[in-house]
PDB file of C-alpha atoms and ligand atoms in Angstrom:
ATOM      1  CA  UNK A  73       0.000   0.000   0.000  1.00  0.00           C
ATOM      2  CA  UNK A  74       1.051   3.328  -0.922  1.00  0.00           C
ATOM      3  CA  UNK A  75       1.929   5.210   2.151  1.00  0.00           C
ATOM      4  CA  UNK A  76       0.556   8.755   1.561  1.00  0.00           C
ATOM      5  CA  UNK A  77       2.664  11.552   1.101  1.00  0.00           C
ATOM      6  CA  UNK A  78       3.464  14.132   3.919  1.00  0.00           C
ATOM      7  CA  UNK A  79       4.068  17.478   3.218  1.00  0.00           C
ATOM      8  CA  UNK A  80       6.524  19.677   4.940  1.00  0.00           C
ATOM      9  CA  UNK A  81       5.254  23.026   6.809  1.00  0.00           C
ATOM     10  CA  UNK A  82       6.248  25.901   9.046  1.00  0.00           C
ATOM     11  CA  UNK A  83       4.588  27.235  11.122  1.00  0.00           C
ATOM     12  CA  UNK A  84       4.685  31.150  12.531  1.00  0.00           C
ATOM     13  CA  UNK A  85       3.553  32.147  15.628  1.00  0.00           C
ATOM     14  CA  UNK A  86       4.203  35.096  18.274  1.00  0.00           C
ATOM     15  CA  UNK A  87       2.211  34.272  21.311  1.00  0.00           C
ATOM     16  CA  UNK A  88      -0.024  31.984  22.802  1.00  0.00           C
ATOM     17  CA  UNK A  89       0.032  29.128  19.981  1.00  0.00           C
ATOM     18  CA  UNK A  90      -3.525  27.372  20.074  1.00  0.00           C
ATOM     19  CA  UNK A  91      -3.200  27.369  16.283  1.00  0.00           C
ATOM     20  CA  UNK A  92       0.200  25.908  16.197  1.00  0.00           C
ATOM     21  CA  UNK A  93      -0.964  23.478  19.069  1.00  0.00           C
ATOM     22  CA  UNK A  94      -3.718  21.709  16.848  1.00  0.00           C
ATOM     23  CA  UNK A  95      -1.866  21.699  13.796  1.00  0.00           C
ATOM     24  CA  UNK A  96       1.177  20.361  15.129  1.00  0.00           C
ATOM     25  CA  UNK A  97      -0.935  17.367  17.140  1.00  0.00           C
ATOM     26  CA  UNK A  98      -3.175  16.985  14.033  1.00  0.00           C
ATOM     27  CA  UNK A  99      -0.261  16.300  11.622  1.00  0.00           C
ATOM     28  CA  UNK A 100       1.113  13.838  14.868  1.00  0.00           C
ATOM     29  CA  UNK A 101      -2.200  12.217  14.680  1.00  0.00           C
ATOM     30  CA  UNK A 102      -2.225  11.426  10.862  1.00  0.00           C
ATOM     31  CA  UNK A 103      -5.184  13.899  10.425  1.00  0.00           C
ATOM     32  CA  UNK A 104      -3.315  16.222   7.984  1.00  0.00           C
ATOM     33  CA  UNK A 105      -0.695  14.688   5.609  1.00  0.00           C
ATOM     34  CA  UNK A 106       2.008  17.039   7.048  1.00  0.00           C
ATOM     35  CA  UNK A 107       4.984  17.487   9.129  1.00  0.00           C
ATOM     36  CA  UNK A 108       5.605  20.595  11.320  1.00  0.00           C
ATOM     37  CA  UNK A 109       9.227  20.720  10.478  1.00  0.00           C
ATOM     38  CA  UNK A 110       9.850  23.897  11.944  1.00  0.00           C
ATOM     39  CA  UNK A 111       8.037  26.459  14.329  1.00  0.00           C
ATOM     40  CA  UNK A 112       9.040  29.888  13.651  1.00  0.00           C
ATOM     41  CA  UNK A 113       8.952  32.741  16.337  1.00  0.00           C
ATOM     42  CA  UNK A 114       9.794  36.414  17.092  1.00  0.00           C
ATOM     43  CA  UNK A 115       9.084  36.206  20.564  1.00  0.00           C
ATOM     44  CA  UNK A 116      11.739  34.331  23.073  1.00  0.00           C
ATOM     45  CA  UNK A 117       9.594  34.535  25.446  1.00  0.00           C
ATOM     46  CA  UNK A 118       6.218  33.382  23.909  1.00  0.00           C
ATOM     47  CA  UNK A 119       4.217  30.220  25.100  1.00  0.00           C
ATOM     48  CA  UNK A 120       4.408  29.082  21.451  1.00  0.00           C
ATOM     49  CA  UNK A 121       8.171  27.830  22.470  1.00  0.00           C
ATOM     50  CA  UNK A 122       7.448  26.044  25.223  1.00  0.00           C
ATOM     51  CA  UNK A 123       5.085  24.216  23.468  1.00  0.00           C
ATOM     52  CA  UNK A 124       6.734  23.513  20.444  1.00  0.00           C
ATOM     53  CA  UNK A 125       9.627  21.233  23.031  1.00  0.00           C
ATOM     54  CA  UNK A 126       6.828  19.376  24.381  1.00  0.00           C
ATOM     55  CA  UNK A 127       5.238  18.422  21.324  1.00  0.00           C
ATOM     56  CA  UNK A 128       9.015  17.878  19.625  1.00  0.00           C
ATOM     57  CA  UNK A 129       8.736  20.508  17.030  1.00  0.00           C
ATOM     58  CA  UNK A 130      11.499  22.212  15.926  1.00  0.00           C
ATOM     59  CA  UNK A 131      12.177  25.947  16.172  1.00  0.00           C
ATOM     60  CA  UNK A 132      13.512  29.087  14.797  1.00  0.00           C
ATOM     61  CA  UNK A 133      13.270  31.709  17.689  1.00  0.00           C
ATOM     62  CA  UNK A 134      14.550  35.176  16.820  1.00  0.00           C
ATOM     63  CA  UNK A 135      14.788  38.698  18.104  1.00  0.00           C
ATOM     64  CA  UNK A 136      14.136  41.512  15.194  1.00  0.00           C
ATOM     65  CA  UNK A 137      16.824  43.566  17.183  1.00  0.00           C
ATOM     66  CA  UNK A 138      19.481  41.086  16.617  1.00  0.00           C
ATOM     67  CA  UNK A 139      19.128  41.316  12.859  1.00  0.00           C
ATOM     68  CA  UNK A 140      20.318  44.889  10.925  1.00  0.00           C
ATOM     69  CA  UNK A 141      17.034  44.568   8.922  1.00  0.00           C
ATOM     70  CA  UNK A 142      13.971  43.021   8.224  1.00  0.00           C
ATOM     71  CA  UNK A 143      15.586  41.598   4.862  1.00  0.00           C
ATOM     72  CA  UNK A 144      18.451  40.154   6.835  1.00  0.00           C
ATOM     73  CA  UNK A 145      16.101  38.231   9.468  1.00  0.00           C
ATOM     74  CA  UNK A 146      13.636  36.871   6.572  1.00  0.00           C
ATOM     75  CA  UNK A 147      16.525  35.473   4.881  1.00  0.00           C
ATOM     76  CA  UNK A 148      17.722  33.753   7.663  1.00  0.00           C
ATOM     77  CA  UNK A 149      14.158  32.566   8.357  1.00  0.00           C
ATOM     78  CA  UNK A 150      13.881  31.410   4.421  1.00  0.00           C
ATOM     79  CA  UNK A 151      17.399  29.697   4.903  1.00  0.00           C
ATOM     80  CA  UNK A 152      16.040  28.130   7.971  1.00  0.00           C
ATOM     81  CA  UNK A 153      12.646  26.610   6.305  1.00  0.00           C
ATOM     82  CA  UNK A 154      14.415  25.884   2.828  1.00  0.00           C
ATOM     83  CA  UNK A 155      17.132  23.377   5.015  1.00  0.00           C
ATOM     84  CA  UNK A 156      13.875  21.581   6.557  1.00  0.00           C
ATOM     85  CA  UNK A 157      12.289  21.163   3.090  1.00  0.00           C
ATOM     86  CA  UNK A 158       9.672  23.515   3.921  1.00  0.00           C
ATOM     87  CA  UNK A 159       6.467  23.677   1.481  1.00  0.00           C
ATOM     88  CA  UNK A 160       3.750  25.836   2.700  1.00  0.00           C
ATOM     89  CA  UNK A 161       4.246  28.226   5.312  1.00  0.00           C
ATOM     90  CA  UNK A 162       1.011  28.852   8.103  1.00  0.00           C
ATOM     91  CA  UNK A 163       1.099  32.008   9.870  1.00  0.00           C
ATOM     92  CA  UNK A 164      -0.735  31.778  12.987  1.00  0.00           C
ATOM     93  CA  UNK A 165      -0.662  34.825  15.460  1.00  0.00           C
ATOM     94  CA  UNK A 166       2.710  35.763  13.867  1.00  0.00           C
ATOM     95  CA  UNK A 167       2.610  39.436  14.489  1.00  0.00           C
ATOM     96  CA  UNK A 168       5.054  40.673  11.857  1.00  0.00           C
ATOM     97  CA  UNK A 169       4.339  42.438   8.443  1.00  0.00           C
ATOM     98  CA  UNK A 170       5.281  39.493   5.929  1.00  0.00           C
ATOM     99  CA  UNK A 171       7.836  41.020   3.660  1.00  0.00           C
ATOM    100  CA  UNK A 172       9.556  40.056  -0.021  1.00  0.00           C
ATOM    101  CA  UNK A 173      12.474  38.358   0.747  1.00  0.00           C
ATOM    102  CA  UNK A 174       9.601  35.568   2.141  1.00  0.00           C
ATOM    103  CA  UNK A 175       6.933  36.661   0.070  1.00  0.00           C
ATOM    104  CA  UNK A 176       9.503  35.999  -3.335  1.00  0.00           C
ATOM    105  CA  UNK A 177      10.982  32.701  -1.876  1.00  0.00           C
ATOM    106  CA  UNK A 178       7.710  31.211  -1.078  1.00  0.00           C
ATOM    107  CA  UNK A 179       5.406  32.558  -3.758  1.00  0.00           C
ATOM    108  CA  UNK A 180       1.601  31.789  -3.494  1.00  0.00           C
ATOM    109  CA  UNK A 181       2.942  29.039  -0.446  1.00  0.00           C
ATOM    110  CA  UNK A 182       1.956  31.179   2.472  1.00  0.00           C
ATOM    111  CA  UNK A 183      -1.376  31.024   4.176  1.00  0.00           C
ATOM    112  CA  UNK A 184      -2.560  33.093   7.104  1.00  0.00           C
ATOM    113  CA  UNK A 185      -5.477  32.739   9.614  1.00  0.00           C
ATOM    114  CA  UNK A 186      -7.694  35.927  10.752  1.00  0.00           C
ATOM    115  CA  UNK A 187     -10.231  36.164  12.916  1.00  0.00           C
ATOM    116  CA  UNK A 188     -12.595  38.290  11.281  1.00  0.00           C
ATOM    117  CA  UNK A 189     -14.400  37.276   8.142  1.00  0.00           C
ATOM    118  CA  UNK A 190     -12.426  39.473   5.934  1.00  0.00           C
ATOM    119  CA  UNK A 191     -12.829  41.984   3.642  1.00  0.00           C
ATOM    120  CA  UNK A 192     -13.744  42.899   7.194  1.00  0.00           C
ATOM    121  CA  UNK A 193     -11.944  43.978  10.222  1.00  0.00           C
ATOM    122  CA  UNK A 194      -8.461  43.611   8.250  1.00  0.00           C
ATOM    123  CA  UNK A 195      -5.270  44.573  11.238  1.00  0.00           C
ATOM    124  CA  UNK A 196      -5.044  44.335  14.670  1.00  0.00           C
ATOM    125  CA  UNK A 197      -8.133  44.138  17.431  1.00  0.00           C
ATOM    126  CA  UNK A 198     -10.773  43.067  14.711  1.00  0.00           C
ATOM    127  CA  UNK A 199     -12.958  41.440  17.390  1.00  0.00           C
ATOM    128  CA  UNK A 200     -12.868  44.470  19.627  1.00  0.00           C
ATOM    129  CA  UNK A 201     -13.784  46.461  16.611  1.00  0.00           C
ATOM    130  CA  UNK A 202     -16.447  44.508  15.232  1.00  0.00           C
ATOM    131  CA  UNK A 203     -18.178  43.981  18.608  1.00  0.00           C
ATOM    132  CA  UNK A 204     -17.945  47.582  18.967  1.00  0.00           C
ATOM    133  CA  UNK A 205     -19.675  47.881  15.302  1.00  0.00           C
ATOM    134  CA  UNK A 206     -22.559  45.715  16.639  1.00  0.00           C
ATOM    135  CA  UNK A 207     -21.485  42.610  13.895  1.00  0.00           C
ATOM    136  CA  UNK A 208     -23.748  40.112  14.766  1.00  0.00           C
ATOM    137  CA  UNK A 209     -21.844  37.061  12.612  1.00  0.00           C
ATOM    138  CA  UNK A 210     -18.385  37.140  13.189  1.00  0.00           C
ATOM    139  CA  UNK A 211     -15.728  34.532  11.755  1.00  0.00           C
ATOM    140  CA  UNK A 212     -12.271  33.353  10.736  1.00  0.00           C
ATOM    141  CA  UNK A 213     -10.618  33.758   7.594  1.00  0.00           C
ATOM    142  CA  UNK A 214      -7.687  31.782   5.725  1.00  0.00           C
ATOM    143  CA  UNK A 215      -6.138  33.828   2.996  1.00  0.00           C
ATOM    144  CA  UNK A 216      -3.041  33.953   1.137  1.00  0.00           C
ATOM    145  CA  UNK A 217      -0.937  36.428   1.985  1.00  0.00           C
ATOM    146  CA  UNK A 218       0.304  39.013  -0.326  1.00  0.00           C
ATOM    147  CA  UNK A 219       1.927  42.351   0.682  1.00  0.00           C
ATOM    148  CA  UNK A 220      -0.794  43.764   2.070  1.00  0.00           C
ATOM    149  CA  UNK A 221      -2.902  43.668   5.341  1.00  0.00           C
ATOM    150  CA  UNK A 222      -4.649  40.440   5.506  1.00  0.00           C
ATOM    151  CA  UNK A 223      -5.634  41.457   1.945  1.00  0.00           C
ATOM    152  CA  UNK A 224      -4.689  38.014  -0.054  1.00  0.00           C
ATOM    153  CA  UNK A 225      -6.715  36.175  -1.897  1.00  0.00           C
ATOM    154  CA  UNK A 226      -9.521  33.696   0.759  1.00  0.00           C
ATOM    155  CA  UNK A 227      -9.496  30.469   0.863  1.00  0.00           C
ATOM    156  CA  UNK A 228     -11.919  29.410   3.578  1.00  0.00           C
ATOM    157  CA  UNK A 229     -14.194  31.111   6.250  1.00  0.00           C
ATOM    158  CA  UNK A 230     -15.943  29.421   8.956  1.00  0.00           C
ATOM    159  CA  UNK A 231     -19.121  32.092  10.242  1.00  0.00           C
ATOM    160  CA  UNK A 232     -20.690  32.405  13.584  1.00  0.00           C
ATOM    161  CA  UNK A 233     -23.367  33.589  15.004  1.00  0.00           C
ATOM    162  CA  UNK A 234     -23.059  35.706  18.258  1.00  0.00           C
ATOM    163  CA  UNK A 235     -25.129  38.423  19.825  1.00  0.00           C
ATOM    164  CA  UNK A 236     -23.476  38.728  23.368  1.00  0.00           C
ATOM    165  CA  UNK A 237     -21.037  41.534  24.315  1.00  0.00           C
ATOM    166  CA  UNK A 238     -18.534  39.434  26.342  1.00  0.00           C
ATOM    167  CA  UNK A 239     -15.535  39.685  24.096  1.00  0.00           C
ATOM    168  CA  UNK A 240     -13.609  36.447  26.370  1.00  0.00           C
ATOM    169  CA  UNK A 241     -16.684  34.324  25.767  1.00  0.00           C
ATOM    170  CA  UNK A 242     -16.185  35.980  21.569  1.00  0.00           C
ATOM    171  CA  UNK A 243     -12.692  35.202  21.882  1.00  0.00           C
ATOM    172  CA  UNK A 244     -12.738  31.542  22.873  1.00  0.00           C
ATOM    173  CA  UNK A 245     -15.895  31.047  20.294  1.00  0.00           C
ATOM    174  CA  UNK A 246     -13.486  32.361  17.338  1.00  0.00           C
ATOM    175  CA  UNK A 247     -10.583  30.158  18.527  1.00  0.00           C
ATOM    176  CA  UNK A 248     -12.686  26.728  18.408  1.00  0.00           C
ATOM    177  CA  UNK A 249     -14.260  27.988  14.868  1.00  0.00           C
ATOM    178  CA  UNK A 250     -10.297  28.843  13.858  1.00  0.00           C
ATOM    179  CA  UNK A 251      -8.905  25.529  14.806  1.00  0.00           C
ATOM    180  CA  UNK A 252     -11.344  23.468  12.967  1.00  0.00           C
ATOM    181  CA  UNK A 253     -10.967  25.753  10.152  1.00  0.00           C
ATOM    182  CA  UNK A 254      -7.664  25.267   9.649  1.00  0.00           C
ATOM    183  CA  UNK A 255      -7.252  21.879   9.818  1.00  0.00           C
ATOM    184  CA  UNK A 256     -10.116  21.661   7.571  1.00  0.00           C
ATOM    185  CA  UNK A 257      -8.092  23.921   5.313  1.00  0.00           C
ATOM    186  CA  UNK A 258      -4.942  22.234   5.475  1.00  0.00           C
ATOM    187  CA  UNK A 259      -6.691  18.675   4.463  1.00  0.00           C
ATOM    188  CA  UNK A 260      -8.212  20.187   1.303  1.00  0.00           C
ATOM    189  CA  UNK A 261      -5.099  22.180   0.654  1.00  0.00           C
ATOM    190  CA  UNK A 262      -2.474  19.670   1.056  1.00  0.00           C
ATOM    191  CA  UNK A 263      -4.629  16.519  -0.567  1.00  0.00           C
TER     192      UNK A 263
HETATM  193  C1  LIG B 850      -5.649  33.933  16.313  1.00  0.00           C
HETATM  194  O1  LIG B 850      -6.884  34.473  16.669  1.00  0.00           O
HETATM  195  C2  LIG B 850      -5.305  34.286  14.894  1.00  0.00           C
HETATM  196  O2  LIG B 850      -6.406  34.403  14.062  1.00  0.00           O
HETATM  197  C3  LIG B 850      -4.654  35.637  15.046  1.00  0.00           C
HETATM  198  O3  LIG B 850      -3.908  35.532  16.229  1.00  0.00           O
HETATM  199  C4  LIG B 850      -4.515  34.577  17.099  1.00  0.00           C
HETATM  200  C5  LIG B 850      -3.468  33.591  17.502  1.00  0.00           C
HETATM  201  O4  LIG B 850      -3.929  32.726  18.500  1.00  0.00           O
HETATM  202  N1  LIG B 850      -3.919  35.992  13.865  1.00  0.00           N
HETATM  203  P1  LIG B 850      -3.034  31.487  18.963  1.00  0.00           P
HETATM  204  O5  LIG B 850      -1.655  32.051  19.319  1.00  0.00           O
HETATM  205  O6  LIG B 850      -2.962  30.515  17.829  1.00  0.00           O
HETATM  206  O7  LIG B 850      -3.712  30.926  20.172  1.00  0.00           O
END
């Protein structure tokens, strides 16, 4: 029997890592055909490290400040993911403006999850914002990313339905709807 195929990814985080958490333990499971070869972060400090030891991913942890430029850290980061055999990047909470030294090395291979169904509520607090609009169907978005603000091309949304006004309760809601939507994602995307 053919054993099937497992493609390589990165994934970027900056923080927490719930994102990076169920990919990483979905493509352990079987339940994507992948391999997190490498976990990339800007933060030293985040809980996306930690995690990323227990579950025996490897990393890439830098500081911007180390690096004399932006250009100089991507290229390091693109060294670091071309050496793994990297395929498709996933940004997830990465809190850094992709740039071209990635966006030219991995060309139409970067994906990135947002928790607003865009065109809407592109940038940072989009929850906060849209609560504060009165949205009454809020969401997740995967898109490609391109050099602008979470303004590449969708691929998938996942919608829900919420009328309360306690952003926590919003904020766990969008994390269960972003988790299933990207390992939905990543299944179609990687068959
Ligand atoms: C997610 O809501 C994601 O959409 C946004 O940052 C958050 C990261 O959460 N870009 P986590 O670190 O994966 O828990």
């Amino acid at each position: 029997m053919a054993t099937q195929s497992r493609h390589k990814i990165a994934v970027f985080a900056s923080g927490y890592g719930s994102n990076f958490e169920v990919i990483a333990r979905a493509a352990q499971a079987g339940d994507i055909p992948a391999e997190v070869a490498l976990m990339v972060c800007d933060k030293p400090t985040a809980r996306v490290c930690s995690l990323a030891d227990e579950l025996s991913v490897e990393k890439f942890v830098f500081s911007a400040k180390d690096y004399a430029s932006k250009a100089d850290y991507e290229r390091e980061i693109v060294s670091q993911c071309r050496e793994r055999g990297v395929e498709l990047i996933c940004l997830a909470g990465y809190m850094r403006l992709v740039d071209e030294e990635l966006l030219n090395a991995y060309k139409g291979q970067i994906i990135n999850i947002h928790p607003s169904l865009l065109p809407a509520f592109p940038g940072v607090n989009p929850l906060e914002r849209a609560m504060e609009y009165g949205v009454k169907v809020y969401g997740a978005t995967i898109h490609y990313v391109d050099e602008t603000l979470d303004g590449g091309k969708i691929i998938a949304q996942r919608a829900i339905e919420y009328e309360g006004n306690d952003i926590e309760e919003l904020t766990e809601l969008i994390h269960e709807a972003e988790h299933k939507l990207y390992i939905n994602t990543l299944q179609k995307l990687l068959k």
